[in-house]
Each structure stands twice: as C-alpha cells, then as structure tokens.
Amino acid sequence: MKTMTLEQETNPWESQAARFDLAAKKLNLDEGMWKVLRYPNRELIVHIPVAMDNGKLEVFTGFRVQHSIARGPSKGGIRYSPDVTLDEVRALASWMTWKCAVVNIPFGGAKGGVICDPHKMSLGELERMTRRYTAELIEFIGPEKDVPAPDINTNEQIMAWMMDTYSMHMRQTVTAVVTGKPINIGGSRGRREATGRGIMIVCDEAIRKLGRTRESTRVIVQGFGNVGSNAALLMAQAGYVVTGIVEVAGSLYNRNGINVQAVSEYRMRHGTLSGFPEAESADPADLLVTECDILIPAATENQITSRNADRIQCKILAEGANGPTTAAADEILADKKVFIIPDILCNAGGVTTSYFEWVQDRQGYFWKESVVNEQLEEIMKSAFQDVVRYAETHEVNNRIAAYMLAIDRVAYTIRQRGIYA
Ligand code: GLU
C-alpha cells in the first residue's frame, strides 16, 4: 500500500474507493462498468434557511447523494452532524448500494447529511430544518425514487416530519417515502432493533463457524446509540458475555460480564455510562484494543486505523458502524487473521428491515414482529453464507468477497437494463 497521511487514510471516500478498486480488479470488471459504478449517479447540495429560536436566520448545508438506482429506488439514511462532508456522504451512498446488493434486496444506494449540531438545537429548530431540507429534496425523493431513513443523530421523530412534509406537498399521505418511522404511522415492528439484531445473527453464524458457543464468547461493543445498545442488549440476553462498552464520555469493563440491561437503564437516567457501579471505568482507546472474542465498533467511521490495528486483540471484528476500519488497517488485520464481518454485511439488518417497512407501507398490511424477525434472520444468514462461500471459493478476505458479490450483482443488472443514451 502506498504511504499516506492519516488524513488521507481516514477519508471515507478513499476507504470506499480503495476496496471498490481492489474488488473490481479481482472481478476483471471492464473499464466502462468500473467508471459507472465508481462514482455516484447524482450529488445534491442544498442550503437550508432556518428561523432559529433567537429570531435570527441560520443557513445549514445539506447533501443527498444517490449512488445507484440500478437495482431499485436508492435507499439510505440521513445523518446530522457538525462534521459531515460531501466525501463522507458519497462513500456512505456507495456503501448503501453494496449493502443492499449483498443482502439482495431491490434497492440502490443513497445517503444524506446536514452539517449541524443537533445537540445544540431545540426541537422546533430541528423540525424546521428537517422540513425545509425535505422540501428542498422534494422532486428527488419518493417511494419509487429514493427512500431516506435514520442514521447518526436522526430518529423516528425526524422521519415522521420528513414523511409529513413530503405528504403535504403531494396532498396525500405517502408513508413509503421514508423508513424508520414510528410504528403507528407506517413504521415496522422490529425496525428499531433491526441493525443490532442483524449483528447478532451474523455473529451467531461466525461463532458457529469457528466452533464456539455464545456463553464462551466475550464481546466488546463500541458505541451505545441505537446500533450498539441494541446489539449489546440482544447479545447479552442471548447468552454472550458483554465485557466492555466503549463510549467517548465514559467506558465500562468487567471481565465477568456487564449487566447490559442495567447499564441501559442507568444511561437513560444519568445520560452517561460514567459512575455505573458494577463495572470498572476504562479508557476508551485502551478498551478498543483489550482482549475479547468479538469486537463490535458501532459508532462512527475510522476507529481502526494503521495506528491501532496491530494492537487489536479480537478474533472476530463485527462492523456495526459504516466504515469503522480503514483500508490500511485491513491489511494489518488480515496478517493477524482476524475474522472480519464487513460493515456492508454486518450492519445490513437495518436496511433489510427498512425494506420490510417499505413493502408493508405499499401493501398497507403490517406484519407481526415475529414475522419481521424471522424474515430478517433468513436474509442475514444467507447473506453471511454467500459472502463466506464467495471468500473461500475466490480466496479473498470477507470484505473483498462482499464487495465482489455486490459489484457483480449491480453490474449484472446494469448490463441487463443497458445504458440509456
Ligand atoms: N442508516 C442505516 C444504514 O446505514 C439504515 C439505512 C436504511 O434503513 O435505509 O444502513
């Protein structure tokens, strides 16, 4: 690998492109298709005026990148964060294309983001920003075009406002325009826990393959947002031993296992993990490289880089976040024989249940939670098997296998549809 600065290494677009190029090369993808798939189909930048509570006007910058609509409407979340960049949204949009193809659901990929600090905004300001952002995107989104969903710092309430704004413009209720909505307005049962549940399903498959049991498997989870907390709760309930929970503001470690339910209640009451009595507090960076069987980075990008990859001590890396590992770190982890469940497979439970939500909205018929969970399990298990089999047959690592499988599926569809000129 060519030498690069940490800034280059951690540019998510570079991370995505490096893996894409490697997989495309191994697939012998022809040059034209390579160009089509490497770059997003459409990139929108919007400037969103918002009346703030102090009476002043503020203008926020937002993005929506639609990478591909080859296999169906583009699909992907929207994040609110002060450091969202176009390159990041581009990478995340491409990852959504590959993710939907890995689990074989009929969507392309997209992602959105608004540069803002939602923790410093009132509910009213957030609502006005969300509605105006949606209005700016009005002709580019829709159930058959592009379907947003929650991501970092966005939630069911934000999706409800997006759905309502879109519906007001259409003069009719259009629930299928976004997923991750509250259940009473077209959300799906099981969607909230879906990403965490999907992580558990693929971890179950991985430990079975490595001949381990849940009870003898120690897990460290980084991040206690929607993805991390649900993964930790479900896995602890199922018998895994959760020994560590890493958060920037306070991390916990107990080699005998942490009562995750109690942590979750504690965090709800205190807003932090710090001070939780039944575990030691730990340094977040140290806990990430502490010995365990499964490490689940479920926070943001670039947590495992060339700077710490050689100190990682897990046997299985289950990527709950998008892009938690840089391309340079991949090589180091491969030398250490870490079994990687790559993000585009590992966290695909969220978008898979979004697909169920979209289907239910369009049917107007809503499934029991057990049906949602069963269907999710079936899809996640077969995607895991597809990726692992592909890796073994083609003698590549799991990540490159997932990319190859996905790129091949998308390229096949594009060849079938042909290029409109
Ligand atoms: N934001 C989630 C992801 O990165 C979910 C996307 C969706 O449900 O459309 O996969």
CSV table of N, CA and C in Angstrom, one decimal, residues 11-17 20 36-44 63-79 84-102 107-113 133 145-151 301 322-323 343-344 347 351 403 406-407 410:
chain,number,residue,atom,x,y,z
A,11,ASN,N,-10.1,9.4,5.0
A,11,ASN,CA,-11.1,9.9,4.1
A,11,ASN,C,-12.1,8.8,3.7
A,12,PRO,N,-13.3,8.8,4.1
A,12,PRO,CA,-14.2,7.7,3.8
A,12,PRO,C,-14.3,7.4,2.4
A,13,TRP,N,-14.3,8.4,1.5
A,13,TRP,CA,-14.4,8.1,0.1
A,13,TRP,C,-13.2,7.3,-0.4
A,14,GLU,N,-12.0,7.7,0.1
A,14,GLU,CA,-10.8,6.9,-0.2
A,14,GLU,C,-10.9,5.5,0.3
A,15,SER,N,-11.5,5.3,1.5
A,15,SER,CA,-11.6,4.0,2.0
A,15,SER,C,-12.5,3.1,1.2
A,16,GLN,N,-13.6,3.7,0.7
A,16,GLN,CA,-14.6,3.0,-0.1
A,16,GLN,C,-13.9,2.7,-1.5
A,17,ALA,N,-13.3,3.7,-2.1
A,17,ALA,CA,-12.8,3.6,-3.4
A,17,ALA,C,-11.7,2.5,-3.4
A,20,PHE,N,-13.3,-0.8,-3.4
A,20,PHE,CA,-14.0,-1.0,-4.7
A,20,PHE,C,-13.0,-1.3,-5.8
A,36,VAL,N,-18.7,3.5,-14.3
A,36,VAL,CA,-20.1,3.8,-14.0
A,36,VAL,C,-20.3,3.5,-12.5
A,37,LEU,N,-19.7,2.5,-11.9
A,37,LEU,CA,-20.0,2.1,-10.6
A,37,LEU,C,-19.2,2.8,-9.5
A,38,ARG,N,-18.1,3.4,-10.0
A,38,ARG,CA,-17.2,4.0,-9.0
A,38,ARG,C,-17.7,5.3,-8.5
A,39,TYR,N,-18.4,6.0,-9.4
A,39,TYR,CA,-18.9,7.4,-9.0
A,39,TYR,C,-20.4,7.4,-8.8
A,40,PRO,N,-20.9,8.3,-7.9
A,40,PRO,CA,-22.4,8.3,-7.7
A,40,PRO,C,-23.1,8.9,-8.9
A,41,ASN,N,-24.3,8.5,-9.0
A,41,ASN,CA,-25.2,8.9,-10.1
A,41,ASN,C,-25.5,10.4,-10.0
A,42,ARG,N,-25.8,10.8,-8.8
A,42,ARG,CA,-26.3,12.2,-8.6
A,42,ARG,C,-25.9,12.7,-7.2
A,43,GLU,N,-25.4,14.0,-7.1
A,43,GLU,CA,-25.0,14.6,-5.9
A,43,GLU,C,-25.7,15.9,-5.7
A,44,LEU,N,-26.5,16.0,-4.7
A,44,LEU,CA,-27.2,17.3,-4.5
A,44,LEU,C,-26.7,18.0,-3.2
A,63,PHE,N,-26.7,17.6,2.2
A,63,PHE,CA,-26.4,16.8,1.0
A,63,PHE,C,-27.3,15.7,0.8
A,64,ARG,N,-27.5,15.2,-0.4
A,64,ARG,CA,-28.1,13.9,-0.7
A,64,ARG,C,-27.4,13.4,-1.9
A,65,VAL,N,-26.8,12.2,-1.7
A,65,VAL,CA,-26.0,11.6,-2.8
A,65,VAL,C,-26.7,10.3,-3.2
A,66,GLN,N,-27.1,10.2,-4.4
A,66,GLN,CA,-27.7,9.0,-4.9
A,66,GLN,C,-26.7,8.2,-5.8
A,67,HIS,N,-26.2,7.1,-5.2
A,67,HIS,CA,-25.1,6.4,-5.9
A,67,HIS,C,-25.6,5.6,-7.1
A,68,SER,N,-26.7,4.8,-6.8
A,68,SER,CA,-27.2,3.9,-7.9
A,68,SER,C,-28.6,3.7,-7.7
A,69,ILE,N,-29.3,3.6,-8.9
A,69,ILE,CA,-30.7,3.2,-8.9
A,69,ILE,C,-30.9,1.9,-9.8
A,70,ALA,N,-29.8,1.2,-10.0
A,70,ALA,CA,-29.8,0.1,-11.0
A,70,ALA,C,-30.8,-1.0,-10.5
A,71,ARG,N,-30.7,-1.3,-9.2
A,71,ARG,CA,-31.5,-2.5,-8.7
A,71,ARG,C,-32.8,-2.1,-8.1
A,72,GLY,N,-33.1,-0.8,-8.0
A,72,GLY,CA,-34.4,-0.3,-7.4
A,72,GLY,C,-34.2,1.1,-7.0
A,73,PRO,N,-35.2,1.7,-6.3
A,73,PRO,CA,-35.0,3.0,-5.7
A,73,PRO,C,-33.8,3.1,-4.9
A,74,SER,N,-33.2,4.3,-4.8
A,74,SER,CA,-32.0,4.4,-4.0
A,74,SER,C,-32.5,4.5,-2.5
A,75,LYS,N,-31.6,4.0,-1.6
A,75,LYS,CA,-32.0,3.8,-0.2
A,75,LYS,C,-30.9,4.2,0.7
A,76,GLY,N,-31.2,4.9,1.8
A,76,GLY,CA,-30.1,5.2,2.7
A,76,GLY,C,-30.5,6.3,3.7
A,77,GLY,N,-29.8,6.3,4.8
A,77,GLY,CA,-30.1,7.2,5.9
A,77,GLY,C,-29.7,8.6,5.7
A,78,ILE,N,-30.0,9.4,6.7
A,78,ILE,CA,-29.6,10.8,6.7
A,78,ILE,C,-29.0,11.1,8.1
A,79,ARG,N,-27.8,11.7,8.1
A,79,ARG,CA,-27.1,12.0,9.4
A,79,ARG,C,-27.0,13.5,9.6
A,84,VAL,N,-20.1,16.4,9.0
A,84,VAL,CA,-20.5,15.7,7.7
A,84,VAL,C,-19.8,16.4,6.5
A,85,THR,N,-19.3,15.6,5.6
A,85,THR,CA,-18.7,16.2,4.4
A,85,THR,C,-19.3,15.5,3.2
A,86,LEU,N,-19.2,16.1,2.0
A,86,LEU,CA,-19.7,15.5,0.8
A,86,LEU,C,-19.0,14.2,0.5
A,87,ASP,N,-17.7,14.1,0.8
A,87,ASP,CA,-16.9,12.9,0.5
A,87,ASP,C,-17.5,11.8,1.4
A,88,GLU,N,-17.8,12.1,2.6
A,88,GLU,CA,-18.3,11.1,3.6
A,88,GLU,C,-19.7,10.6,3.0
A,89,VAL,N,-20.5,11.5,2.6
A,89,VAL,CA,-21.9,11.1,2.2
A,89,VAL,C,-21.8,10.3,0.9
A,90,ARG,N,-20.8,10.7,0.0
A,90,ARG,CA,-20.6,9.9,-1.2
A,90,ARG,C,-20.2,8.5,-0.9
A,91,ALA,N,-19.3,8.3,0.1
A,91,ALA,CA,-18.8,7.0,0.5
A,91,ALA,C,-20.0,6.2,1.0
A,92,LEU,N,-20.7,6.8,1.9
A,92,LEU,CA,-21.9,6.2,2.6
A,92,LEU,C,-22.9,5.8,1.6
A,93,ALA,N,-23.1,6.6,0.5
A,93,ALA,CA,-24.1,6.3,-0.5
A,93,ALA,C,-23.7,5.0,-1.3
A,94,SER,N,-22.4,5.0,-1.6
A,94,SER,CA,-21.9,3.8,-2.3
A,94,SER,C,-22.0,2.6,-1.5
A,95,TRP,N,-21.7,2.7,-0.2
A,95,TRP,CA,-21.8,1.6,0.7
A,95,TRP,C,-23.2,1.1,0.8
A,96,MET,N,-24.2,2.0,0.7
A,96,MET,CA,-25.6,1.5,0.7
A,96,MET,C,-25.9,0.7,-0.6
A,97,THR,N,-25.3,1.1,-1.7
A,97,THR,CA,-25.5,0.3,-2.9
A,97,THR,C,-25.0,-1.1,-2.7
A,98,TRP,N,-23.8,-1.2,-2.2
A,98,TRP,CA,-23.1,-2.5,-2.0
A,98,TRP,C,-23.9,-3.3,-0.9
A,99,LYS,N,-24.3,-2.6,0.2
A,99,LYS,CA,-25.0,-3.3,1.3
A,99,LYS,C,-26.3,-3.9,0.8
A,100,CYS,N,-27.1,-3.1,0.0
A,100,CYS,CA,-28.4,-3.7,-0.4
A,100,CYS,C,-28.2,-4.8,-1.4
A,101,ALA,N,-27.1,-4.8,-2.2
A,101,ALA,CA,-26.8,-5.9,-3.1
A,101,ALA,C,-26.4,-7.1,-2.3
A,102,VAL,N,-25.6,-6.9,-1.3
A,102,VAL,CA,-25.1,-8.1,-0.5
A,102,VAL,C,-26.2,-8.9,0.1
A,107,PHE,N,-33.0,-2.5,-3.9
A,107,PHE,CA,-32.7,-1.1,-3.7
A,107,PHE,C,-31.3,-0.8,-4.3
A,108,GLY,N,-31.2,0.5,-4.7
A,108,GLY,CA,-29.9,1.0,-4.9
A,108,GLY,C,-29.4,1.7,-3.7
A,109,GLY,N,-28.4,2.6,-3.8
A,109,GLY,CA,-27.9,3.2,-2.6
A,109,GLY,C,-27.9,4.7,-2.6
A,110,ALA,N,-28.1,5.3,-1.5
A,110,ALA,CA,-28.1,6.8,-1.3
A,110,ALA,C,-27.7,7.1,0.1
A,111,LYS,N,-27.4,8.4,0.4
A,111,LYS,CA,-27.1,8.8,1.7
A,111,LYS,C,-27.3,10.3,1.8
A,112,GLY,N,-27.7,10.8,2.9
A,112,GLY,CA,-27.9,12.3,3.1
A,112,GLY,C,-27.2,12.7,4.4
A,113,GLY,N,-27.0,14.0,4.4
A,113,GLY,CA,-26.4,14.6,5.7
A,113,GLY,C,-26.7,16.1,5.7
A,133,TYR,N,-35.3,20.9,4.6
A,133,TYR,CA,-34.4,20.0,3.9
A,133,TYR,C,-35.2,19.1,3.0
A,145,LYS,N,-38.4,6.4,-5.9
A,145,LYS,CA,-37.2,7.2,-6.4
A,145,LYS,C,-36.0,7.0,-5.4
A,146,ASP,N,-36.2,7.5,-4.2
A,146,ASP,CA,-35.1,7.5,-3.2
A,146,ASP,C,-35.8,7.6,-1.9
A,147,VAL,N,-35.5,6.6,-1.0
A,147,VAL,CA,-36.2,6.5,0.3
A,147,VAL,C,-35.2,6.7,1.5
A,148,PRO,N,-35.2,7.8,2.1
A,148,PRO,CA,-34.4,8.1,3.3
A,148,PRO,C,-34.8,7.3,4.5
A,149,ALA,N,-33.9,7.3,5.5
A,149,ALA,CA,-34.1,6.6,6.8
A,149,ALA,C,-33.2,7.2,7.8
A,150,PRO,N,-33.3,6.8,9.1
A,150,PRO,CA,-32.4,7.4,10.1
A,150,PRO,C,-31.0,6.9,10.0
A,151,ASP,N,-30.1,7.7,10.5
A,151,ASP,CA,-28.7,7.4,10.6
A,151,ASP,C,-28.2,8.1,11.9
A,301,GLU,N,-17.1,6.3,11.7
A,301,GLU,CA,-16.0,5.7,10.8
A,301,GLU,C,-14.6,5.8,11.5
A,322,ASN,N,-20.7,2.0,9.8
A,322,ASN,CA,-20.3,2.1,8.4
A,322,ASN,C,-18.8,2.6,8.4
A,323,GLY,N,-18.0,1.8,7.7
A,323,GLY,CA,-16.6,2.3,7.6
A,323,GLY,C,-15.8,2.4,8.8
A,343,ASP,N,-18.8,-4.3,7.3
A,343,ASP,CA,-19.9,-3.4,7.5
A,343,ASP,C,-21.1,-3.7,6.5
A,344,ILE,N,-20.8,-3.8,5.3
A,344,ILE,CA,-21.8,-3.9,4.3
A,344,ILE,C,-22.6,-5.2,4.4
A,347,ASN,N,-24.0,-4.7,9.2
A,347,ASN,CA,-25.0,-3.8,9.7
A,347,ASN,C,-26.2,-3.7,8.7
A,351,VAL,N,-31.2,-1.8,7.0
A,351,VAL,CA,-31.8,-1.6,5.7
A,351,VAL,C,-32.7,-2.7,5.3
A,403,TYR,N,-17.7,-7.1,-1.3
A,403,TYR,CA,-17.7,-6.1,-2.4
A,403,TYR,C,-17.9,-6.8,-3.8
A,406,ALA,N,-21.3,-8.0,-4.4
A,406,ALA,CA,-22.3,-6.8,-4.6
A,406,ALA,C,-22.0,-6.2,-6.0
A,407,ILE,N,-20.8,-5.9,-6.3
A,407,ILE,CA,-20.4,-5.2,-7.5
A,407,ILE,C,-20.9,-6.1,-8.7
A,410,VAL,N,-24.7,-5.8,-9.1
A,410,VAL,CA,-25.2,-4.5,-9.6
A,410,VAL,C,-24.8,-4.4,-11.1
